[in-house]
Amino acid sequence: MPTGNAQRILENIRYKRTAASLIR
């Protein structure tokens, strides 16, 4: 199981949260 995948998912969630904050 590559750890890079988990980090990628975390970054994706962080990006979504930032986008939500901007829209908010």
XYZ file of C-alpha atoms in Angstrom, residues 1-22:
22
model
C 0.000 0.000 0.000
C 1.724 3.194 -1.160
C 1.626 5.993 1.406
C 1.588 8.496 -1.466
C -2.040 7.555 -2.101
C -3.080 8.470 1.446
C -1.229 11.788 1.251
C -2.933 12.500 -2.072
C -6.374 11.880 -0.527
C -5.516 14.157 2.414
C -4.458 16.913 0.024
C -7.684 16.415 -1.936
C -9.760 16.841 1.229
C -7.728 19.909 2.189
C -8.327 21.396 -1.265
C -12.059 20.721 -0.993
C -12.139 22.370 2.445
C -10.326 25.429 1.081
C -12.713 25.637 -1.859
C -15.682 25.399 0.519
C -14.215 28.204 2.630
C -13.774 30.385 -0.464
